[in-house]
Amino acid sequence: MIFLDKLNQNITDKQSLFFVGLDPNPEMIPERYQGSDLLASLENWLQFVIAETADFVCAYKPTLGFYQALGVRGIELLIKIMASIPGEVPIILDAKHGDLNTTSMFAHSIFVDWEVDAVTLNPYAGQDHIAPFLVYPDKAVFILCCTSNPSAAILQQYPTTSPFYLQVVQESKTWGTPEQLCLEVGTTNPEILKSIRAVAPERIIMVRSVWSQENSIQPILAAGLDNHGDGLLIPVPQDMLSSTNLSQEIRSLRTELNQIRSDLINSTSSCDVWFPDVNIKDKHPHQDLILQLFDIGCIMFGEFIQASGAIFPYYIDLRKIISNPQVFSQVIGAYEKILAGLTFDRLAGIPYGSLPTATGLSLRLGYPMIFPRKEVKAHGTRKAIEGNFLPGETIAVVDDILISGKSVMEGAEKIKSVGLRVNDIVVFIDHEKGVKDKLKENGYCGHSVLTISEIVNTLHEAGRINQQQLLAFQQE
């Protein structure tokens, strides 16, 4: 399971945005746990914290530096503590790793040997430092972009017109996808958090230091939550971890925070209305849709590390459209125009990305829908195809993006294996590179709403991307 899915599952199951810092700080250990063996005392305390909080938090965050300061036994303690964390709860290792020469080795150690789910990193060395961590597609990194210590302001907030910490946020967005790259922000100032959220509306933000002053948590939530009331991780107050009634106190704090969160969600619109802000004479028929997809973060430009290690100058994520009804309706309408010219009996969506789209098309067009299972279960009916159908019927296959054609053709072959016919495959975006020719060689006719070239050229003409980004795509 990828980090973001694991995190979101815990947020949903426990109705909590809280994470706990598991730090063996001798200065914080409660008196009742103090003994002659410091390491044993720290372990007993941290085990108590895990037991008391496991039902109320979405993640744990051990700080590597505290364990390293305790020597070899400290590292052994870290491994014991991480092994005690329930397997379904993600572990974010607070490492602030910043050494370029050891990144590959360190990434392998923490992600493979220690099996942590995410790590905090120092961005000062740039993408070269971050890239070795992003080749693990089920893991994530948190980029430190702002801290609350006063002496850091002279660097992080320089120059005042466009502070450096915002440049870190803007640049780091091009290093990895929202599923893999998150942000860490230490601040007591809601305005700083608000400015970061404005630049990175789609990123998970782990906040720090929010309890260091007697400020209400409401302004922090108002500034940091995304448009759907999510996207923010809040630390459990450090001094609370010494309480004998820890589970009771964190339950109460969770209730308070969720009420504030609910009030904020209810006070804002659930669906923003988008208006075009450009005027191009010979505009593309889908210009407004392309611009909207870019503006809501479905299309991003930068240098994105793929699981294979290859670097793409762009990244497409169409899963976000289901949270924006205005855009989703336009996407369905664009598919509909193509499907209106085809002959078929049923629709099929390819799991998992295109299933919402196929469902929407089924409802709008009045055609029944089926879908091939990604994997056939070893129990129950063991069906390869879900839904009702009659052998000999013709199926129009719907997918979201055509990159290599492998997954959609595998899905089509499963459909054909039960006596159905597949002639047409309809996708929203064609990455080109001759993939439609490959479909034709295998007996399929490929159709697409847009090509990646049309998207890039439209974005460039509208001023959404610059000449350098256009050239990077053309040279890809």
XYZ file of C-alpha atoms in Angstrom, residues 31-244:
214
model
C 9.115 10.950 36.630
C 7.183 7.688 37.047
C 9.279 6.095 34.295
C 12.687 7.301 35.455
C 15.046 4.547 36.559
C 18.689 3.547 36.732
C 18.704 2.293 33.120
C 17.917 5.309 30.934
C 17.318 3.318 27.744
C 14.959 0.896 29.476
C 13.096 3.808 31.047
C 12.713 5.568 27.700
C 11.503 2.375 26.043
C 8.850 1.784 28.715
C 7.593 5.340 28.332
C 7.429 5.224 24.517
C 5.684 1.846 24.598
C 3.089 3.418 26.906
C 2.635 6.316 24.476
C 2.039 3.923 21.559
C -0.447 1.836 23.534
C -2.388 4.915 24.646
C -2.503 6.659 21.251
C -2.736 3.899 18.616
C -6.523 4.240 18.335
C -6.464 8.015 17.966
C -3.623 8.969 15.603
C -3.020 8.645 11.859
C 0.804 8.391 11.992
C 3.874 8.160 14.219
C 7.003 10.261 13.764
C 10.188 9.095 15.529
C 13.048 11.614 15.331
C 16.234 9.844 14.254
C 18.528 12.386 15.933
C 17.302 11.555 19.441
C 18.031 7.864 18.906
C 21.431 8.512 17.333
C 22.404 10.645 20.328
C 21.968 7.557 22.523
C 24.546 5.554 20.567
C 24.217 1.982 19.340
C 21.620 1.149 21.975
C 19.634 4.136 20.765
C 19.411 2.724 17.223
C 18.403 -0.622 18.701
C 15.709 1.213 20.666
C 14.443 2.874 17.462
C 14.068 -0.500 15.762
C 12.190 -1.876 18.796
C 9.879 1.126 18.936
C 9.067 0.996 15.214
C 8.347 -2.740 15.516
C 5.823 -1.934 18.267
C 3.816 0.422 16.061
C 0.721 -1.300 14.593
C 1.451 -2.298 11.008
C -1.473 -0.362 9.552
C -0.230 2.971 10.971
C 2.345 4.789 8.786
C 5.752 5.719 10.185
C 7.294 9.054 9.182
C 10.983 9.023 10.100
C 12.040 12.543 11.057
C 15.579 12.442 9.706
C 16.095 15.861 8.050
C 18.627 14.004 5.963
C 20.689 16.429 3.913
C 23.895 14.681 2.845
C 24.010 14.183 -0.918
C 26.681 11.468 -0.863
C 24.733 9.030 1.319
C 21.221 9.448 -0.062
C 20.931 6.165 -1.992
C 22.301 4.082 0.856
C 20.205 5.900 3.445
C 17.025 5.594 1.357
C 17.550 1.844 0.988
C 18.193 1.413 4.698
C 15.112 3.219 5.930
C 12.653 2.133 3.227
C 13.792 -1.473 2.704
C 15.530 -2.547 5.922
C 13.556 -0.471 8.443
C 10.339 -0.434 6.389
C 9.374 3.145 7.282
C 6.707 4.743 5.117
C 8.025 8.301 4.779
C 10.989 10.474 5.715
C 11.668 14.175 6.272
C 14.414 15.697 4.128
C 16.365 18.947 3.907
C 15.905 20.428 0.399
C 19.019 22.627 0.313
C 20.931 20.329 -2.087
C 18.017 20.325 -4.532
C 16.377 17.547 -6.491
C 19.606 15.549 -6.784
C 19.292 14.878 -3.066
C 15.591 14.015 -3.165
C 15.543 11.790 -6.270
C 16.977 8.573 -4.693
C 14.090 8.565 -2.223
C 11.455 8.947 -4.957
C 12.369 5.726 -6.782
C 10.427 3.899 -4.053
C 6.907 4.511 -5.447
C 5.040 3.340 -2.345
C 6.990 5.670 -0.032
C 6.916 9.442 0.508
C 9.141 12.346 1.524
C 8.346 15.474 3.511
C 10.349 18.501 2.403
C 11.276 20.906 5.195
C 10.323 24.326 3.857
C 9.824 26.469 6.960
C 10.692 26.349 10.673
C 9.564 28.405 13.652
C 12.918 29.118 15.325
C 13.499 32.915 15.250
C 17.043 32.844 13.867
C 15.887 31.004 10.736
C 13.747 33.927 9.608
C 16.690 35.868 8.203
C 17.166 33.069 5.640
C 13.732 31.575 5.185
C 11.829 34.854 4.887
C 14.350 36.626 2.648
C 13.482 38.560 0.576
C 10.252 39.734 2.146
C 8.491 40.241 -1.206
C 8.702 36.534 -2.103
C 10.314 34.663 0.776
C 12.719 31.807 0.196
C 10.511 29.261 1.947
C 7.857 29.786 -0.739
C 10.495 29.262 -3.431
C 11.327 25.927 -1.742
C 7.658 24.972 -1.872
C 7.269 26.009 -5.507
C 10.421 24.251 -6.662
C 9.883 21.048 -4.681
C 6.478 20.580 -6.316
C 8.312 19.781 -9.548
C 10.373 17.041 -7.877
C 7.651 14.535 -7.148
C 3.955 13.795 -7.332
C 1.502 14.727 -4.565
C 1.430 11.054 -3.572
C 5.179 11.011 -2.970
C 6.206 14.509 -1.996
C 4.738 16.343 0.988
C 5.755 19.395 3.026
C 6.869 20.008 6.608
C 6.113 23.409 8.110
C 7.030 24.631 11.556
C 5.200 27.833 12.405
C 2.899 29.541 14.891
C 1.915 32.088 12.236
C -1.262 31.168 10.308
C -0.349 33.632 7.533
C 2.799 31.678 6.711
C 0.829 28.459 6.559
C -1.838 30.137 4.443
C 0.751 31.332 1.918
C 2.211 27.819 1.641
C -1.214 26.251 1.184
C -1.950 28.757 -1.593
C 1.178 27.674 -3.477
C 0.647 23.948 -2.799
C -3.110 23.308 -2.578
C -2.715 19.612 -3.389
C 0.069 18.661 -0.930
C -0.042 17.031 2.483
C 1.413 19.456 5.042
C 2.814 18.208 8.347
C 2.831 21.167 10.729
C 5.125 21.595 13.713
C 5.354 23.979 16.674
C 1.653 24.864 16.569
C 1.303 24.286 20.333
C 4.327 26.364 21.340
C 2.166 29.395 22.078
C -1.242 29.779 23.694
C -2.845 30.397 20.321
C -6.095 28.823 19.214
C -5.714 25.918 16.800
C -8.615 27.269 14.720
C -6.529 29.787 12.675
C -3.965 27.066 11.930
C -6.658 24.723 10.635
C -8.316 27.491 8.641
C -4.994 28.337 6.993
C -3.703 24.816 6.417
C -6.617 22.557 5.519
C -7.191 22.013 1.811
C -10.470 22.664 -0.004
C -11.862 19.336 1.193
C -10.952 19.794 4.857
C -7.960 17.437 4.629
C -4.275 17.655 3.759
C -2.985 18.651 7.201
C -1.211 16.606 9.896
C -1.252 18.007 13.448
C 1.188 16.946 16.199
C -0.090 15.744 19.556
C 1.214 18.307 22.101
C 4.529 17.064 23.478
C 3.689 17.801 27.110
C 0.526 15.691 26.806
C 2.653 12.573 26.268
C 3.682 12.534 29.929
C 0.072 12.406 31.155
C -1.179 9.324 33.000
